[in-house]
Coordinates of C-alpha atoms in Angstrom, one line a residue:
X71 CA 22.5 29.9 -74.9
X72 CA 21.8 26.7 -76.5
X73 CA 22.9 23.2 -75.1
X74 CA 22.9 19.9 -76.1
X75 CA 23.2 19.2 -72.1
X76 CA 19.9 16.8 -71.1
X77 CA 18.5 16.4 -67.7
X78 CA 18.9 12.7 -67.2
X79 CA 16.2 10.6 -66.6
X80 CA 16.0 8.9 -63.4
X81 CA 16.7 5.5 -63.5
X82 CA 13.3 3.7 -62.2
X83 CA 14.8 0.5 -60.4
X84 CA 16.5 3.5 -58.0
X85 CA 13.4 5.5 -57.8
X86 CA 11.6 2.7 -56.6
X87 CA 14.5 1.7 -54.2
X88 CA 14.9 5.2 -53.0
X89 CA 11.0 5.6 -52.1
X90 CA 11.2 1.9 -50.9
X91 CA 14.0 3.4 -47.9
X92 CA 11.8 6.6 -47.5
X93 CA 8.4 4.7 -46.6
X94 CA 10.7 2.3 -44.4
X95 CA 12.5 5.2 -42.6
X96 CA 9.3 7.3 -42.0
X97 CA 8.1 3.8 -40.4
X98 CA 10.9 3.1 -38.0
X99 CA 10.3 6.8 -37.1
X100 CA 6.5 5.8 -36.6
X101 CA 7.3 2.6 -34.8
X102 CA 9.8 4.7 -32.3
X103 CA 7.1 7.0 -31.7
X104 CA 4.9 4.3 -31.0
X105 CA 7.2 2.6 -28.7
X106 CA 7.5 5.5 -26.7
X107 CA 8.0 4.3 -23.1
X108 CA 4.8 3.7 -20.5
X109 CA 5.2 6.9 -18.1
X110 CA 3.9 7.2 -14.5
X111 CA 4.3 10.3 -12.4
X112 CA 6.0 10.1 -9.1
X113 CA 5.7 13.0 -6.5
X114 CA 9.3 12.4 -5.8
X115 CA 12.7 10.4 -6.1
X116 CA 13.2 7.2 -4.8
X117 CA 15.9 6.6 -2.2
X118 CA 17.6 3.9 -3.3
X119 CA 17.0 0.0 -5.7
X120 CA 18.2 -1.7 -3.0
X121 CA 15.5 -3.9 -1.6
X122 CA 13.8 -3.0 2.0
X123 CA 16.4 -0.8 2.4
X124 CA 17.5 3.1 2.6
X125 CA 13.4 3.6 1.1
X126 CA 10.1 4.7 1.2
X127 CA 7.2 4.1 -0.3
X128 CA 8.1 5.1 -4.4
X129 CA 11.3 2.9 -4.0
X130 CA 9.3 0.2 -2.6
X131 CA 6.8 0.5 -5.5
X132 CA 9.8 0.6 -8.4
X133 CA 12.0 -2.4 -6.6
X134 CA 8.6 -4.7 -6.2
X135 CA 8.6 -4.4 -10.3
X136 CA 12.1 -5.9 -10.4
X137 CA 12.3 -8.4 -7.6
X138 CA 9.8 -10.9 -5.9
X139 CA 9.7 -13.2 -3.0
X140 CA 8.0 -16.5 -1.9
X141 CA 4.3 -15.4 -0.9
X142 CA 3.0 -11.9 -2.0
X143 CA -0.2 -10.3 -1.1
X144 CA -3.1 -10.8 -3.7
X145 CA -5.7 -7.9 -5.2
X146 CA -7.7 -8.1 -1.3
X147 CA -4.4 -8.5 0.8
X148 CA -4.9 -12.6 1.0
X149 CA -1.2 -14.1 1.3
X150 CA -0.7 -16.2 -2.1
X151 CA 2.3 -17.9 -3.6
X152 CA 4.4 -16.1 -5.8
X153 CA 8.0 -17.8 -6.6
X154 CA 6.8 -20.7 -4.8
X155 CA 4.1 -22.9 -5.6
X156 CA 3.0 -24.3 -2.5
X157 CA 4.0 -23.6 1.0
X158 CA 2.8 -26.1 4.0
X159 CA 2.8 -24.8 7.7
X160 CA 4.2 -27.5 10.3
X161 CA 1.8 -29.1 13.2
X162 CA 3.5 -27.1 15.2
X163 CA 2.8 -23.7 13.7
X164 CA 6.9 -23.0 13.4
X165 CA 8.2 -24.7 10.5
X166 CA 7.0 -23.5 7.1
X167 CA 8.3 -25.2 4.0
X168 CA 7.9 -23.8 0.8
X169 CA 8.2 -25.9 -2.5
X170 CA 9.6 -23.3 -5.9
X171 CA 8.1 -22.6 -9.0
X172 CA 9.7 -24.5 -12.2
X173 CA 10.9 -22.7 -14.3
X174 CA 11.6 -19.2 -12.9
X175 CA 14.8 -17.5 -13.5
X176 CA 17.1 -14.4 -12.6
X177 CA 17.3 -11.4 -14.9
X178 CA 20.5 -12.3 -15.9
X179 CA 19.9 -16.0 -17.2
X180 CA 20.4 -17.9 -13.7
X181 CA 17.9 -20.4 -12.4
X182 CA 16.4 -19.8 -9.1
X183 CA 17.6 -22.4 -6.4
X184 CA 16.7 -22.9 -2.8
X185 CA 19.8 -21.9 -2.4
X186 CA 19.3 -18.5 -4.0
X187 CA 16.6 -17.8 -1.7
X188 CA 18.7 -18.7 1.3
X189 CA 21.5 -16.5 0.4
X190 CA 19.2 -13.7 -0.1
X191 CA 18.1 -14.6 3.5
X192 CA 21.4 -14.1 5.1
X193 CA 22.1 -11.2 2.9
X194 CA 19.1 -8.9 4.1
X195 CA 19.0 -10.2 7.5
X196 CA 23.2 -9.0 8.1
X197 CA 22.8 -6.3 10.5
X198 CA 25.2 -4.4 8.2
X199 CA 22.3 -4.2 5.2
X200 CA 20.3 -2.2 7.6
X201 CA 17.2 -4.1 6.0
X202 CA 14.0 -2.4 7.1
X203 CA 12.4 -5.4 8.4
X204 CA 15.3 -6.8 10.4
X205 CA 13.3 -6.9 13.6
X206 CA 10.2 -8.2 12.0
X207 CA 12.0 -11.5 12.0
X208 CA 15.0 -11.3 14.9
X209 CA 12.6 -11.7 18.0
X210 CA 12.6 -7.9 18.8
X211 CA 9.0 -7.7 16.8
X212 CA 7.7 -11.2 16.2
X213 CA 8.6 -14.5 16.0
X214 CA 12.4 -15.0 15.5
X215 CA 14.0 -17.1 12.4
X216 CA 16.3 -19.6 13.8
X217 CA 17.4 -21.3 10.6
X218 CA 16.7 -20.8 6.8
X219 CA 17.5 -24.1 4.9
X220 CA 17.5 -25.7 1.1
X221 CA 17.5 -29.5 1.6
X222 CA 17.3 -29.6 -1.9
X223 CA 16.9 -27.3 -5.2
X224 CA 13.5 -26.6 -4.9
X225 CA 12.6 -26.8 -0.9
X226 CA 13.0 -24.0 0.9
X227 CA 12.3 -24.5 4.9
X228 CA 11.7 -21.7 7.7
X229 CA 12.0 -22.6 11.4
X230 CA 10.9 -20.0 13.7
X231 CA 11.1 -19.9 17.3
X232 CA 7.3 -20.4 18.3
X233 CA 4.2 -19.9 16.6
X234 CA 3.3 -16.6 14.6
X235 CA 0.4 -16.2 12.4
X236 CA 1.9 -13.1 10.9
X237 CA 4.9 -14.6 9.4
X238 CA 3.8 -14.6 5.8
X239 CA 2.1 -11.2 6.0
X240 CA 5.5 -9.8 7.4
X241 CA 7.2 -11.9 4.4
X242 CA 5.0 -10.2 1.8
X243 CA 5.2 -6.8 2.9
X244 CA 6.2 -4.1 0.5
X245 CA 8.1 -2.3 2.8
X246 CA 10.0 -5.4 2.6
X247 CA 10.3 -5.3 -0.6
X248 CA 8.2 -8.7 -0.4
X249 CA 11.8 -10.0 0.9
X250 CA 12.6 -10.1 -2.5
X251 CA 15.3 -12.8 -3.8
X252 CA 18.3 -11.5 -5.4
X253 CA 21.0 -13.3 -7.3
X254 CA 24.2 -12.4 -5.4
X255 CA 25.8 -10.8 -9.1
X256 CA 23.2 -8.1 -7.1
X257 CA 26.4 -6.8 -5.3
X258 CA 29.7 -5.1 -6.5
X259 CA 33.1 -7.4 -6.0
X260 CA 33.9 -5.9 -2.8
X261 CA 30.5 -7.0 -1.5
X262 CA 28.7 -3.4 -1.6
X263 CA 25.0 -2.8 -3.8
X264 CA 25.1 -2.6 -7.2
X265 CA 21.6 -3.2 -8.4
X266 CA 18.9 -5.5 -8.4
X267 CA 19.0 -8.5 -10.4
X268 CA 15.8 -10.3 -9.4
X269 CA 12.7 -12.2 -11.4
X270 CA 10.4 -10.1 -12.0
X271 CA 9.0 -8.8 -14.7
X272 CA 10.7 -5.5 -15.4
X273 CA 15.1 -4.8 -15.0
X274 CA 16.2 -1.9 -13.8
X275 CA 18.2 -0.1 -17.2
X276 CA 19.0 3.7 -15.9
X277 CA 18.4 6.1 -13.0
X278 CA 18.8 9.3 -13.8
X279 CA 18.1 11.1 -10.2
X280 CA 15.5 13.6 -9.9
X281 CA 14.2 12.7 -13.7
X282 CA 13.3 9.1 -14.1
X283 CA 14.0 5.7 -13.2
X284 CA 13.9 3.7 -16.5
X285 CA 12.6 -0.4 -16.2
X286 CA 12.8 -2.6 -19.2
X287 CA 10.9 -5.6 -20.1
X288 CA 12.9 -9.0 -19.0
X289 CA 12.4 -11.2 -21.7
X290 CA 12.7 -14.0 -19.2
X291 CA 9.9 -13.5 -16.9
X292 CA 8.0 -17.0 -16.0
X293 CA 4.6 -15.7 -16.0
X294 CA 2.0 -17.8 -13.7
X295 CA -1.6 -18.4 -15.3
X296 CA -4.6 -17.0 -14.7
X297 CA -5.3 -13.0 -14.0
X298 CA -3.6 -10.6 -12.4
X299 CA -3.9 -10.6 -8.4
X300 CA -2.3 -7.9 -6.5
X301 CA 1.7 -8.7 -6.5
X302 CA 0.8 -12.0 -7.8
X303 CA -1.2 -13.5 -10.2
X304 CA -0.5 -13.0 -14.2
X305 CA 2.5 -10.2 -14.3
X306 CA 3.1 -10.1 -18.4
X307 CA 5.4 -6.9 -19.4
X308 CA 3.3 -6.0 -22.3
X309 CA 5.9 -2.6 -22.3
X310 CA 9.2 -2.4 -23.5
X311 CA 10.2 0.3 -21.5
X312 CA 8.4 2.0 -18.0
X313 CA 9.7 5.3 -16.8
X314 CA 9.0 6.3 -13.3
X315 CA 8.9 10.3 -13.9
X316 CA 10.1 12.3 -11.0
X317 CA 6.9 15.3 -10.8
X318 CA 6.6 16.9 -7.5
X319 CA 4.3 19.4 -7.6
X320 CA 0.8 18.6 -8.6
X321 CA -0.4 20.6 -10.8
X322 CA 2.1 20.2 -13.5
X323 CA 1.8 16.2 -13.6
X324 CA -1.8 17.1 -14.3
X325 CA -0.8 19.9 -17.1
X326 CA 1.5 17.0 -18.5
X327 CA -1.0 14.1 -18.2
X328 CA -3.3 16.5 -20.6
X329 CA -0.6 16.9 -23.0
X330 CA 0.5 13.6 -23.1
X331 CA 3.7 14.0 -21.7
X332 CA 2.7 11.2 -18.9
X333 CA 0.5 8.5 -19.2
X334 CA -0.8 7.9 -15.6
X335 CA -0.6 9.8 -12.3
X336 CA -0.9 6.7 -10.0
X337 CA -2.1 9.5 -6.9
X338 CA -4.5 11.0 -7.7
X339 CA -6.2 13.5 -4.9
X340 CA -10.1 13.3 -4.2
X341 CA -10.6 17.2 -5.0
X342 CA -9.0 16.4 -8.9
X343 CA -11.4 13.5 -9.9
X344 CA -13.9 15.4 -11.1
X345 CA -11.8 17.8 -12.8
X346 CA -10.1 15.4 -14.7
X347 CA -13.3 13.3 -15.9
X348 CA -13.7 15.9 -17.6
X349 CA -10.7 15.7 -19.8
X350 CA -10.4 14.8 -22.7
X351 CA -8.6 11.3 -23.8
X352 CA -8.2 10.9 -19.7
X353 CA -9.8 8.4 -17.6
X354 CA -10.2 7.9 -13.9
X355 CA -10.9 4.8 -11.6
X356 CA -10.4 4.1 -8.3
X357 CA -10.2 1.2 -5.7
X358 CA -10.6 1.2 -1.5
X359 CA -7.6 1.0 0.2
X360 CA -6.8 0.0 3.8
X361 CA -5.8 3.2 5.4
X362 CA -8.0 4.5 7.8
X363 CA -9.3 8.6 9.0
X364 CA -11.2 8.3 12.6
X365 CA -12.1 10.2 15.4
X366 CA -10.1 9.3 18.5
X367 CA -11.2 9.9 21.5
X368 CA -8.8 10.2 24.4
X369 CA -10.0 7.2 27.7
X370 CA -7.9 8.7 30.6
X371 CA -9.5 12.1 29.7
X372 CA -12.2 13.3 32.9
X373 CA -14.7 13.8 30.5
X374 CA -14.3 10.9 28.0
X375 CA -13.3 8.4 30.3
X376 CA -17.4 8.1 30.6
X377 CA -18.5 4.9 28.2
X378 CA -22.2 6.6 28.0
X379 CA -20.5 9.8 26.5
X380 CA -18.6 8.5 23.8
X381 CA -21.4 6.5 22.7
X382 CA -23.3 9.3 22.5
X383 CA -20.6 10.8 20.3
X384 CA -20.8 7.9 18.1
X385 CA -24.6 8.2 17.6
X386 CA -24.6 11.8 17.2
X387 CA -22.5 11.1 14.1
X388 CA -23.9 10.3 10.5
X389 CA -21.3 8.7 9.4
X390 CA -22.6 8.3 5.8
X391 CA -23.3 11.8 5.3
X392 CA -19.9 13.0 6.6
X393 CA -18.1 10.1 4.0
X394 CA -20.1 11.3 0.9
X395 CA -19.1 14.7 1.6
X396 CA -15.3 14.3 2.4
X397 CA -15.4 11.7 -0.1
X398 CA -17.3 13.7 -2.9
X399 CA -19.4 10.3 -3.5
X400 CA -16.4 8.2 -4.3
X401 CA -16.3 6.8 -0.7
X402 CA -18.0 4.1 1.8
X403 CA -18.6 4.1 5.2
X404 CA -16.9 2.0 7.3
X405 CA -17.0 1.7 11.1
X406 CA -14.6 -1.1 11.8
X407 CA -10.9 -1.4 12.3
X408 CA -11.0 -4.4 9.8
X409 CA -10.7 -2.5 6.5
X410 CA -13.7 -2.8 3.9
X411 CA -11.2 -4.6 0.9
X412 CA -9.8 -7.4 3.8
X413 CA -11.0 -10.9 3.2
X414 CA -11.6 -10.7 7.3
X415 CA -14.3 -8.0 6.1
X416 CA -17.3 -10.0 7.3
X417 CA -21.0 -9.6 8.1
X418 CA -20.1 -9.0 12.1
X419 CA -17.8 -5.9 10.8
X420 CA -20.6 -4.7 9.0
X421 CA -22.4 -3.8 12.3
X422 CA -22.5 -0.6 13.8
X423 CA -23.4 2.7 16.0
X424 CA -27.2 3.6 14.2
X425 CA -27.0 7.4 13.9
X426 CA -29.5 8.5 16.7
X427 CA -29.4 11.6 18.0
X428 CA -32.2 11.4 20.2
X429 CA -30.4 8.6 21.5
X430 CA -27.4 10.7 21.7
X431 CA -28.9 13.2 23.7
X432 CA -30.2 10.9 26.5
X433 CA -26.9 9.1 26.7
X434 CA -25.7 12.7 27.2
X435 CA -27.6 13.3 29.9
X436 CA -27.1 9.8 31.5
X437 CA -23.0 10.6 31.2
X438 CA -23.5 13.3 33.9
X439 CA -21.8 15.9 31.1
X440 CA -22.7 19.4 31.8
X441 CA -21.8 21.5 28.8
X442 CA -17.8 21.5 29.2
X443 CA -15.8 22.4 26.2
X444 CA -14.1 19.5 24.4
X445 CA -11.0 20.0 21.8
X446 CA -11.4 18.0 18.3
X447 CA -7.6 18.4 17.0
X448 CA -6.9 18.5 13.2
X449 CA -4.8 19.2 10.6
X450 CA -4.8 20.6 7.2
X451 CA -1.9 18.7 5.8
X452 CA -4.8 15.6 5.2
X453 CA -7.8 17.7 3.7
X454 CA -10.0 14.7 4.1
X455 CA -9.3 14.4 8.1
X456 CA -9.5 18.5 8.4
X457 CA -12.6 18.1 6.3
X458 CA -14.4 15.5 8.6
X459 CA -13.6 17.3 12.2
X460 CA -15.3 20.7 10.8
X461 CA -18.6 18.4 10.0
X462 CA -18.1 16.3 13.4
X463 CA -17.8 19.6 15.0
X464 CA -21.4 20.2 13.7
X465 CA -22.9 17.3 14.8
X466 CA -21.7 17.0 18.1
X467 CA -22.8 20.8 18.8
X468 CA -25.9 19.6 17.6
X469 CA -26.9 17.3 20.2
X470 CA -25.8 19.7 22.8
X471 CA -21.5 18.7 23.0
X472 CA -19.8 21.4 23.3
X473 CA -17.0 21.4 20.8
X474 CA -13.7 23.6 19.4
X475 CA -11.8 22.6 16.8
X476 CA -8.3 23.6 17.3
X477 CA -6.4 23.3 13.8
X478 CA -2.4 22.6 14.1
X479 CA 0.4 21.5 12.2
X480 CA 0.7 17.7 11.1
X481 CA 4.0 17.3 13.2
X482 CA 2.4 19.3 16.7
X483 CA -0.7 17.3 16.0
X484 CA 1.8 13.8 15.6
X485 CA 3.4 14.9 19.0
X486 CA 0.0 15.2 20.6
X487 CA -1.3 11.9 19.3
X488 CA 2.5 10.1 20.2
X489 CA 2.3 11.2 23.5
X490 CA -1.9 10.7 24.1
X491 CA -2.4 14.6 25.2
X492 CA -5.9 15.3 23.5
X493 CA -9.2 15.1 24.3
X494 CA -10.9 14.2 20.5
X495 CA -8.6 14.1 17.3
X496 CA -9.3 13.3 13.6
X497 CA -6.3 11.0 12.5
X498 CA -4.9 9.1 9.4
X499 CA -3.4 6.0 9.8
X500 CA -1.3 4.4 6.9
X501 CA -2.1 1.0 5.5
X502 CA -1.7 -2.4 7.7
X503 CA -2.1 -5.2 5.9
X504 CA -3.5 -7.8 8.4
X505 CA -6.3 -7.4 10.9
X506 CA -4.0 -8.1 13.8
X507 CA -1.8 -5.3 13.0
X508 CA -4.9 -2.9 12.4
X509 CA -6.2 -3.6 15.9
X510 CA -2.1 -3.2 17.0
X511 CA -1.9 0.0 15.7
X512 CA -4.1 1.3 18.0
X513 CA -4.7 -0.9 21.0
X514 CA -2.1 -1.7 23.5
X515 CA -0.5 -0.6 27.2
X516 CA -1.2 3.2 27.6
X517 CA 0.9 3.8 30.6
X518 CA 3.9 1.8 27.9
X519 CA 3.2 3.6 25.1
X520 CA 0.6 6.8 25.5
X521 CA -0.4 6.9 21.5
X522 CA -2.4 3.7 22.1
X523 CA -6.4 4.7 22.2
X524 CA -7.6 0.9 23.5
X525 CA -6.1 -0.7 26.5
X526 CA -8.8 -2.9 27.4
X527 CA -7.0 -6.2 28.4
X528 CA -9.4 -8.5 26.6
X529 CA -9.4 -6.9 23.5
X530 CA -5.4 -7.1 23.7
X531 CA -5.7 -11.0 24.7
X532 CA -7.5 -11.9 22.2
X533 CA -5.3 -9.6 19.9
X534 CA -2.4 -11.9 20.8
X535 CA -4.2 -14.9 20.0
X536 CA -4.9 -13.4 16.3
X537 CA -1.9 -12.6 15.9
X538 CA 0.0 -16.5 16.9
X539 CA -2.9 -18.6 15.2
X540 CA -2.6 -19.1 11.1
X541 CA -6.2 -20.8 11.0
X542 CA -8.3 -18.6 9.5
X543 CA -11.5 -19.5 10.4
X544 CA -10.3 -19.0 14.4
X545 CA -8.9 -15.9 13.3
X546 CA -12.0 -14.4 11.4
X547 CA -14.0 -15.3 14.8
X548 CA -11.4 -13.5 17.2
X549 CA -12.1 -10.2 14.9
X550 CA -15.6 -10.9 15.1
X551 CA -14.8 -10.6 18.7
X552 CA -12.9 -7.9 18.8
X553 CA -15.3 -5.7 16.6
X554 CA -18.4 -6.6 19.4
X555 CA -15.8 -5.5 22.1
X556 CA -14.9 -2.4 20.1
X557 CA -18.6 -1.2 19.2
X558 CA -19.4 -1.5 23.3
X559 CA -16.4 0.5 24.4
X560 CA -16.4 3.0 22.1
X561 CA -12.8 4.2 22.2
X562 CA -12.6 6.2 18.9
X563 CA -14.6 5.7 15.9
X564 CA -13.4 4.5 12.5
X565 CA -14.9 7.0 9.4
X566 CA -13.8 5.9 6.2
X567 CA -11.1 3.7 4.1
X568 CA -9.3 5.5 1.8
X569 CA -8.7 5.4 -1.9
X570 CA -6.4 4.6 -4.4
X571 CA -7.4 7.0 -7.4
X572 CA -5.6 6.8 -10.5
X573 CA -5.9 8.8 -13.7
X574 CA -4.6 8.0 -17.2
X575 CA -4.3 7.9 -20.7
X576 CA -6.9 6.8 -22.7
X577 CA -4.0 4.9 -24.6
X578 CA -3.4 3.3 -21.7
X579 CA -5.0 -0.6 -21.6
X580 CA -4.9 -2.6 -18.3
X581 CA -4.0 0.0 -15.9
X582 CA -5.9 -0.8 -12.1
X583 CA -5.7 1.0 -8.8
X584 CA -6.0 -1.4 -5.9
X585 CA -5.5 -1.7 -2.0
X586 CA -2.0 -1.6 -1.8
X587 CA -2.0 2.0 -3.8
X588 CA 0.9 1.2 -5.1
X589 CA 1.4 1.7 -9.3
X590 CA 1.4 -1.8 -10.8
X591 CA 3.0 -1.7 -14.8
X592 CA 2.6 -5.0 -15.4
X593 CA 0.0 -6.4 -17.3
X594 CA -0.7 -2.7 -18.4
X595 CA -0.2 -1.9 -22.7
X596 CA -0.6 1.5 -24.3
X597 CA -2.1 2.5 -27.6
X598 CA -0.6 4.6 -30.1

């Protein structure tokens, strides 16, 4: 069939238009797979975004992205300014005044005021918040706050009832939430939580429980100069978006970190870093923490009440080979309370028991000890602290202790430590972010409170006195002090820090573990 019907020609000015949209669209689809958000693994949901309370430690690590407080605690735990720029402690040791940052704003557009911070004040510290840190600052646990007052825009001024050297450390602490300020537009009409609307660097945009917890960049963060320094420091949102992805079970944030369906598993276990060096496009680092694992050793028992025998459990353990083992190399040795990344973390904590076990087997003898058996207790649910009883086990049967481990679970073994019925236990304690509270932790009245392993009423005087003084250079001497005590009396031995151990993306720029072991997004890019 013939035709005189002629395919037209395409006009060239809409050719060149059309394939002018198609390049631009593939682009934008490019640019919004670039721009895909910066995702870190959590092992669960968080409780709640309301500051310091109804949380643990993932809420406290998403909030601290969204709000901030006066002081906040820098890469090695040191107390440093945050939305202030200067604080000055009275003569008297009770009045701390605190001069704001210029500049700084809420995440809605407001300008922080004094007066911001002192509403903030009032609002955690309402019984009816339930704020976890009530009675860090009510009398019942330290020093109480009698008044909170903004003589002008930029002065804030905190009067305390008598001296207390950890007032700023309790400010700063992330179960605190840092005592994050919050603009009041934080609560619904009818006074209840809405979210947080605070100056950091990332806003809260969606929480889809049990999936994600999405954070956006705030566009008006006033970023302070210089690097980045724990909470503090430089805190630039160099992401548009961070999603905090809910993955509990262990293995399949590692499956999805290979794929690339995460970009960094901020917790990451000892027994995985190898495995994951390997990878592909994945790196690991780690930094020391200030948890502690140690041997305890129980005072009032019959056999261990004798000094000579628990020094000659101290000597009869290498304490570096039992860390590179447990540790798989990644690890240091550490023997004090004072933890190795604390700017207290001097050249008296660096002294300790020599591993002697000739020396060990005399003190043995001297101790009167005639071969009874002794019960290390431990539990599996911390691999590192079951890990380091089996290998104590060894050495102490090698110098002629007689030893069984009795393995439990972690909440018999927490009843047996709470109420001091052991003889020998390996134990973890969580982080404490100040000296004084590390010795605290574990020193105190036994016939009070039985979990205490030191009750030696000098080393709880001059605990006290750590504890009210804010001079540091006192301060570093009491722990200097209290370490020379410690060493003598022998009333459980410190093993090891532990570690924060992250792994990540290759595509992932800026990205730092560090001693609070708590994921940091700021300051932290990714590559296409």
């Amino acid at each position: 069939m013939k035709t005189n019907d002629r395919i037209p020609r395409p006009d060239l000015g809409v050719l060149v238009a059309s394939l002018a949209l198609a390049l631009a669209a593939a682009t934008g689809i490019a640019r919004a797979a670039d721009a895909t958000p910066l995702r870190i693994a959590m092992t669960a949901d968080i409780r709640s975004t309301e500051p310091g309370v109804n949380r643990d430690a993932n809420s406290d690590m998403v909030v601290m992205h969204i709000v901030e407080g006066l002081v906040a605690f820098g890469e090695h735990a040191e107390i440093k300014p945050l939305l202030a720029k200067s604080y000055r402690i009275g003569e008297d040791g009770k009045t701390y005044t605190f001069t704001l940052r210029d500049g700084v704003s809420f995440q809605n557009g407001a300008p922080l005021t004094a007066q911001d911070v002192v509403w903030s004040w009032d609002y955690f510290m309402d019984p009816k918040t339930a704020w976890r840190c009530h009675g860090d600052f009510d009398g019942s646990g330290g020093a109480k706050v009698i008044a909170v007052e903004a003589p002008d825009p930029h002065t804030v001024v905190y009067r305390l009832d008598r001296p207390y050297g950890l007032f700023l450390a309790s400010l700063a602490r992330p179960d605190c939430a840092g005592s994050g300020v919050v603009h009041r537009d934080s609560l619904n009409a009818d006074g209840t939580w809405n979210k947080p609307i605070g100056t950091g660097p990332f806003m809260l945009r969606d929480w889809k429980r049990g999936q994600y917890i999405s954070l956006v960049k705030n566009p008006r963060y006033a970023n302070q100069e210089g690097k980045p320094d724990g909470f503090t420091g430089s805190k630039r949102p160099l992401v548009d978006e961070v999603r905090f992805m809910i993955v509990p079970d262990d293995a399949t944030a590692k499956a999805a970190l290979q794929r690339g369906d995460i970009d960094i598993i901020q917790d990451l276990s000892y027994s995985d870093v190898k495995p994951m060096q390997e990878v592909r496009g994945v790196k690991v680092a780690s930094s020391p923490v200030m948890s502690l694992t140690a041997l305890l050793m129980q005072t009032r028992d019959p056999l261990l009440s004798s000094v000579k025998l628990r020094q000659a459990i101290v000597h009869a353990i290498d304490n570096a080979q039992l860390v590179a083992a447990v540790g798989d190399g990644l690890m240091q040795p550490s023997t004090s309370m004072v933890p190795l990344i604390s700017s207290y973390y001097d050249t008296a904590q660096q002294q300790t028991w020599k591993y002697d076990p000739a020396l060990s087997r005399k003190l043995v003898s001297e101790s009167g000890y005639k071969g009874q058996e002794i019960v290390i207790l431990a539990t599996k649910r911390y691999p590192e602290t079951y890990t380091s009883a089996v290998i104590i086990q060894a050495m102490l049967q090698a110098v002629g202790i007689n030893t069984r481990l009795e393995v439990m679970e972690w909440a018999s073994q927490l009843d047996r430590y709470n109420s001091g019925k052991y003889q020998m236990m390996t134990f973890p304690y969580s982080a404490r972010l100040d000296p004084s509270l590390n010795y605290e932790m574990m020193a105190g009245d036994k016939n009070k409170q039985p979990r205490k392993v030191w009750d030696d009423p000098k080393a709880l005087a001059l605990i006290e006195a750590s504890s009210r003084t804010t001079d540091i250079a006192r301060r570093q001497a009491h722990f200097d002090e209290l370490h020379r005590l410690f060493l003598a009396d022998a009333p459980m031995m410190p093993l090891f820090n532990g570690l924060d151990v992250g792994a990540f993306r290759e595509t992932v720029k800026g990205y730092t573990p560090w001693a609070l072991k708590r994921a940091r997004a700021w300051e932290v890019a990714k590559t296409p």
